[in-house]
Coordinates of C-alpha atoms and ligand atoms in Angstrom, one line a residue:
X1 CA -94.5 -22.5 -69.4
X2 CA -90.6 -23.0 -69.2
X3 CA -89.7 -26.5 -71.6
X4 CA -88.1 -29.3 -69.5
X5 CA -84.4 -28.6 -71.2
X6 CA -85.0 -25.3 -72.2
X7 CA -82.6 -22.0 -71.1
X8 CA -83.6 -19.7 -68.8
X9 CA -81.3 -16.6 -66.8
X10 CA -82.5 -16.6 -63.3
X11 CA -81.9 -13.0 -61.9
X12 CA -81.0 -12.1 -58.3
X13 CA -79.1 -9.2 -58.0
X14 CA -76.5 -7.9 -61.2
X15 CA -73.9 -9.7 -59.2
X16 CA -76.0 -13.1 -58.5
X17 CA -77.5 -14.2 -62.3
X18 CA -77.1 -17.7 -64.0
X19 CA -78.0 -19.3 -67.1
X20 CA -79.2 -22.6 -66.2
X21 CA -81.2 -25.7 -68.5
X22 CA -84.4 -26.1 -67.0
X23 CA -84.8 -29.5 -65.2
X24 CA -88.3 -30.4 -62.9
X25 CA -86.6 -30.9 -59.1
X26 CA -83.3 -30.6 -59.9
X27 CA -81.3 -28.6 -57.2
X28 CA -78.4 -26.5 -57.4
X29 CA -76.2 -24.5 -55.1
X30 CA -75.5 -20.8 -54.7
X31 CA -73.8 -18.8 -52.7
X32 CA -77.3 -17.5 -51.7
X33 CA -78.7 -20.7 -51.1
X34 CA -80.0 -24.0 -52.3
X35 CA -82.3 -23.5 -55.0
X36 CA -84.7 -26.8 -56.6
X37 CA -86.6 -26.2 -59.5
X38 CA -90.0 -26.7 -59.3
X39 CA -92.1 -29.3 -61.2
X40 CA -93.5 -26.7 -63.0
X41 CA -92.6 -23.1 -64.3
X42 CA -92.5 -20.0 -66.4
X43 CA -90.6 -17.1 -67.2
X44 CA -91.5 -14.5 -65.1
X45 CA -92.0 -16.3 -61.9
X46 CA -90.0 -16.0 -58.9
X47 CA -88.3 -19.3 -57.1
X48 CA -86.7 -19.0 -53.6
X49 CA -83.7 -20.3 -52.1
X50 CA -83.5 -22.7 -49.0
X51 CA -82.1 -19.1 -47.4
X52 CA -84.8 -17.4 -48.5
X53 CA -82.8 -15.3 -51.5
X54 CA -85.6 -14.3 -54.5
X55 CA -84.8 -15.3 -57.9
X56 CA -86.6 -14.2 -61.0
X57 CA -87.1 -16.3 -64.0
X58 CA -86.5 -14.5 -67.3
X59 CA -85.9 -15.1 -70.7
X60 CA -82.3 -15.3 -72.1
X61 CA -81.0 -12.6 -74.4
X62 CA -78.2 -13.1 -76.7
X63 CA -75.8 -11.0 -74.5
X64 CA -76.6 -13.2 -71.5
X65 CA -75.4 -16.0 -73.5
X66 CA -72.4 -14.6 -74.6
X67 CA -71.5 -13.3 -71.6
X68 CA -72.1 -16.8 -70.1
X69 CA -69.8 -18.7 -72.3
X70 CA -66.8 -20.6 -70.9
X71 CA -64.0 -18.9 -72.4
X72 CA -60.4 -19.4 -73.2
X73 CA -60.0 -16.1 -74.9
X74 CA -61.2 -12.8 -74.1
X75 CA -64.3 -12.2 -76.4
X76 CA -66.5 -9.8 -78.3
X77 CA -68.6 -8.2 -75.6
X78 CA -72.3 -7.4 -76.3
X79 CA -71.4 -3.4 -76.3
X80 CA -69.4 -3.4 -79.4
X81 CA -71.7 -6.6 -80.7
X82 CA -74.7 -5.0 -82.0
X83 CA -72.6 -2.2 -84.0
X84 CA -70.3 -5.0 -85.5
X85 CA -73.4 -6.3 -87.2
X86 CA -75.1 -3.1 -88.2
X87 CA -71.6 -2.3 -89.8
X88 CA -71.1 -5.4 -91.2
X89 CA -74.9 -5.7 -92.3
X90 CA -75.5 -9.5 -91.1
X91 CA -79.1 -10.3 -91.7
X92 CA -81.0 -13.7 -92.1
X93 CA -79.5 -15.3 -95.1
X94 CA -76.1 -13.5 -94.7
X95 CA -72.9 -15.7 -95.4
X96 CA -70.2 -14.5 -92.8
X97 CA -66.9 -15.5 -91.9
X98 CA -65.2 -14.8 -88.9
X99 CA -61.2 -15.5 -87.4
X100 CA -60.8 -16.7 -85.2
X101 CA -63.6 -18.9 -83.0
X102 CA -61.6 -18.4 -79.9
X103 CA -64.4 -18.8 -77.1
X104 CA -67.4 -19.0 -79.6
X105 CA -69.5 -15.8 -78.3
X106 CA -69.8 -13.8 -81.3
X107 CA -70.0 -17.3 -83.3
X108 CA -73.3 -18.0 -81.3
X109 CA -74.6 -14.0 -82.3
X110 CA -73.6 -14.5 -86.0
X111 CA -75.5 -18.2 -86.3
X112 CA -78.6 -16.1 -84.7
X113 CA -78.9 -13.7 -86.7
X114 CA -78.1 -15.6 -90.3
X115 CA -80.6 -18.1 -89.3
X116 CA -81.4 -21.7 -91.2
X117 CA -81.1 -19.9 -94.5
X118 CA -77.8 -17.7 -93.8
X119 CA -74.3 -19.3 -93.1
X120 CA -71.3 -18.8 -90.7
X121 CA -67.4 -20.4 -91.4
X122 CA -65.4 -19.8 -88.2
X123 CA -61.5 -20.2 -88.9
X124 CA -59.5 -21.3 -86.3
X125 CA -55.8 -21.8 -85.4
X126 CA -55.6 -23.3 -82.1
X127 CA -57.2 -26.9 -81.8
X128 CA -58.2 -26.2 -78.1
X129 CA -60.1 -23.0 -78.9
X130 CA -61.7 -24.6 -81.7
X131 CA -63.0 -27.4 -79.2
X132 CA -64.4 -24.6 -76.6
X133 CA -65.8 -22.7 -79.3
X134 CA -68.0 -25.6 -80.4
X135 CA -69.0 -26.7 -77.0
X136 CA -70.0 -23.3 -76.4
X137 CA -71.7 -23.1 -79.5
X138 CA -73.5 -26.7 -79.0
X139 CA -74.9 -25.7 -75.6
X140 CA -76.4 -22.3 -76.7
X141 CA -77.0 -22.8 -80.6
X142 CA -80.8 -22.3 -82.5
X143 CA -79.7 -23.2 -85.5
X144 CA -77.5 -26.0 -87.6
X145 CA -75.6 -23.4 -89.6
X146 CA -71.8 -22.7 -88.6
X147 CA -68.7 -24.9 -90.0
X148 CA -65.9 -24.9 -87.7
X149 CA -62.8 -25.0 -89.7
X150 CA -59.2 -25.6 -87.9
X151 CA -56.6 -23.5 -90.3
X152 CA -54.6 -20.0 -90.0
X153 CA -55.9 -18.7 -93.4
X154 CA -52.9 -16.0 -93.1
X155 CA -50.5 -19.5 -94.0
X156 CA -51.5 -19.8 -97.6
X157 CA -53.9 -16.3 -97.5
X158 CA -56.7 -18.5 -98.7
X159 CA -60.3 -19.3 -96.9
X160 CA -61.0 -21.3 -99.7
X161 CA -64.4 -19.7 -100.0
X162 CA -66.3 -17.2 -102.2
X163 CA -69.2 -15.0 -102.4
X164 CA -69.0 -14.4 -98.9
X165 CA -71.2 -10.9 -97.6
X166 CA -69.4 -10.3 -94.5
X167 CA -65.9 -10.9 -92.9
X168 CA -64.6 -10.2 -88.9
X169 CA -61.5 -10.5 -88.2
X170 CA -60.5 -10.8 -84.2
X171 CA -57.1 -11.8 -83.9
X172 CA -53.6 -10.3 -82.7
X173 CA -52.9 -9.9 -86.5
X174 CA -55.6 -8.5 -88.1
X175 CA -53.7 -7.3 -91.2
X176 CA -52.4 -10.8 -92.2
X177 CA -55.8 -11.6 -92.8
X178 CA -56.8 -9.2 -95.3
X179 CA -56.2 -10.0 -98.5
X180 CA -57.7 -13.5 -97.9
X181 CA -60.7 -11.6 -96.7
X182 CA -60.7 -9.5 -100.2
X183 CA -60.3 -12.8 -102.6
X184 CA -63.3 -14.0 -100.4
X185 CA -65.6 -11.3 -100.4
X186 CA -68.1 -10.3 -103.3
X187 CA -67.5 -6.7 -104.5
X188 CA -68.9 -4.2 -101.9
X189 CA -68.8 -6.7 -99.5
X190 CA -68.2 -6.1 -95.9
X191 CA -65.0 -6.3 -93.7
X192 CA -64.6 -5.6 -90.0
X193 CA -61.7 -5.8 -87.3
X194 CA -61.8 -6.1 -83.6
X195 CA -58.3 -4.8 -81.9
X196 CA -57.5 -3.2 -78.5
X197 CA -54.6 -1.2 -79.8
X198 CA -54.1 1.9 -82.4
X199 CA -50.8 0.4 -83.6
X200 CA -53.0 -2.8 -85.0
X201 CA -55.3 -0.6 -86.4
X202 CA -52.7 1.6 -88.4
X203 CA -51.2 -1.9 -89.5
X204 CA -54.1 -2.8 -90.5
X205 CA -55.9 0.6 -92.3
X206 CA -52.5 -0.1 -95.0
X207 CA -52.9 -3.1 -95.6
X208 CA -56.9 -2.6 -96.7
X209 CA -56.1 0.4 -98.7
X210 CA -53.2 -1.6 -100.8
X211 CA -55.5 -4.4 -101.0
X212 CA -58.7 -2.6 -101.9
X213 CA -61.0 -1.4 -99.5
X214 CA -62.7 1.8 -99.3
X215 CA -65.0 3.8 -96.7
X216 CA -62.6 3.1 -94.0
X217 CA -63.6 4.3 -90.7
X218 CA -62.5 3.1 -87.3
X219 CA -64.6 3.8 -83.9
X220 CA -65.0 3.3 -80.4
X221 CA -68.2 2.3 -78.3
X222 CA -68.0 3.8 -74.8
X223 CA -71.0 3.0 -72.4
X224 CA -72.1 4.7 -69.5
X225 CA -74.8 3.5 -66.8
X226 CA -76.5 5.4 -64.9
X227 CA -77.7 4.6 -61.6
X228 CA -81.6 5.1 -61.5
X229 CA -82.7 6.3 -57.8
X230 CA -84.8 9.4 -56.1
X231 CA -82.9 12.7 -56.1
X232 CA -79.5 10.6 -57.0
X233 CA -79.8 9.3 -60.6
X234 CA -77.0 10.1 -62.3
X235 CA -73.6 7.9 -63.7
X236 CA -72.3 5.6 -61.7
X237 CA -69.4 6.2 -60.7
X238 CA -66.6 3.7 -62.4
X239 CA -67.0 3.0 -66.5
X240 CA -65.3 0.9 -68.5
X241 CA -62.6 2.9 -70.1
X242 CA -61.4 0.9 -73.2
X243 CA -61.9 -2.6 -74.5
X244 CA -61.3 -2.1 -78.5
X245 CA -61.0 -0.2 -81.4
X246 CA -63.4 -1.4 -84.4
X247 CA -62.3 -1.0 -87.9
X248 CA -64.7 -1.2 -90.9
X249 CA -64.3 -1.3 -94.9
X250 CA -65.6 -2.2 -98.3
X251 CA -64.3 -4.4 -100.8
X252 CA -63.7 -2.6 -104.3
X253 CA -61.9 -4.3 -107.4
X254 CA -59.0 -2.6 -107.8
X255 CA -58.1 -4.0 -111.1
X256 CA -61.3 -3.7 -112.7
X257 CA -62.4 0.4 -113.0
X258 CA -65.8 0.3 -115.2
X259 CA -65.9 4.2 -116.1
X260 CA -69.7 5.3 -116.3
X261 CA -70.3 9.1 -117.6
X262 CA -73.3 10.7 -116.2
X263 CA -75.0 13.2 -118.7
Ligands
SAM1 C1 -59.8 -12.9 -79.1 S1 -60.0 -14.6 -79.6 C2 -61.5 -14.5 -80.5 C3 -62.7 -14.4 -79.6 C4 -64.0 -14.6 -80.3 N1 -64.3 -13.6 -81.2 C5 -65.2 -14.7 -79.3 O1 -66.0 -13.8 -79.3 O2 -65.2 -15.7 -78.5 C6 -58.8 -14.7 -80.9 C7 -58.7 -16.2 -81.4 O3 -58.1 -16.1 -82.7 C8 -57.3 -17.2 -82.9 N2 -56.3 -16.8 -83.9 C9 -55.3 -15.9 -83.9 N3 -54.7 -15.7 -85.1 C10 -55.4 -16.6 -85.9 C11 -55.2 -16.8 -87.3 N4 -54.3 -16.2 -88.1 N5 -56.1 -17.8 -87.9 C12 -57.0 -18.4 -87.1 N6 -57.2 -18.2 -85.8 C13 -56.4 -17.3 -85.2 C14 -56.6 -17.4 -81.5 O4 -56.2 -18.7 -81.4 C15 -57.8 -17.1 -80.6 O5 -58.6 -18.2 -80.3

């Protein structure tokens, strides 16, 4: 049974979807049709507009909320998401940073996956964003765990934080960020970027290698669907060609070499 209050994405068509707060007889207007909830419900049911369009309840995944965010700022999109984390190794308990908030999406990802035990600081310039970013964040949010902090730490290259397992950086900028992201890190910790263009990137791979960051590798995620019907499944027809260019490092102390001899 659906939760008065509780999220669910009702499903039409790939074009017609909405993530809505479950409310018993509350209506609400589509371009397909009235639709009023009914007093009672749960995920996997269909409801039916006043014109008769078929809407299926389902659960929410994390993409669906990010993708339904109000934004500001373009965002991290759910395709380059789930390699961001396995790169960055964010795991319950993690403590992440990440600059800047912008529209809160991949805040809302990071403070699901730390969970009440992990911790996410989200550094933002622009007072605005920050506000959108918690909004977002409020609406969507499992657990109590992200501190929203209004500062460019490129000013005085200082998060004024330590012991930190993961940073991710997505700003214009990337490279002015870097050597706060090193004093903040533990050794062997975990830095990523998020830019859409190679000249950001090459900016970006000198800084980390004067700073101190090894392993650096730098990818693209390219998706292709495929359209699934008899004697005509194959890819459809338009892709998306480019969003961004990931970067990824480790933190090494460059000022401290311990020299083990193996025998
Ligand atoms: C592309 S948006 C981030 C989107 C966010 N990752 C999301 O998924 O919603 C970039 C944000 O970084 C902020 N920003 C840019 N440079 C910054 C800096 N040096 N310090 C803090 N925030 C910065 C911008 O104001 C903007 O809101």
């Amino acid at each position: 049974m659906v939760k008065e209050g509780e999220l669910i994405f009702l499903y039409c068509d790939e074009k017609t979807t909405f993530l809505m707060t479950y409310h018993k007889n509350q209506s609400f207007s589509t371009h397909k049709g009235n639709v009023i909830f009914p007093q009672e419900l749960s995920f996997g049911d269909c409801i039916y507009s006043n014109t008769g369009a078929k809407f299926y309840v389902i659960k929410p995944t994390l993409a669906d909320k990010m993708m339904k965010v109000k934004r500001k700022t373009t965002i991290v999109y759910p395709k380059e998401a789930g390699i961001i984390l396995l790169e960055l190794d964010v795991h319950s308990g993690s403590r992440v940073i990440e600059i800047g908030s912008g529209s809160g999406a991949f805040t809302i990802l990071l403070s699901s996956i730390v969970g009440e035990n992990g911790r996410v600081f989200s550094f933002e310039r622009r007072a605005e964003h920050l506000d959108l970013a918690k909004k977002n964040f409020e609406k969507f949010k499992k657990w109590d765990n992200v501190e929203f902090i209004l500062k460019d730490p490129a000013t005085d290259k200082d998060f004024g934080l330590e012991n930190i397992d993961s940073v991710f950086i997505d700003v214009p900028e990337p490279w002015t960020l870097i050597e706060p992201a090193h004093k903040a890190l533990t050794g062997g910790g975990h830095l990523g970027t998020l830019s859409p263009n190679i000249e950001q990137i090459q900016q970006t791979v000198e800084e980390m290698t004067r700073v101190g960051f090894v392993r650096i590798r730098c990818l693209e995620v390219l998706t292709r669907g495929i359209r699934v019907k008899k004697n005509m499944t194959r890819p459809f027809d338009r892709m998306i060609g480019h969003t961004a260019y990931l970067l990824f490092g480790e933190k090494i102390f460059t000022n401290n070499e311990v020299l083990t001899i193996s025998e």
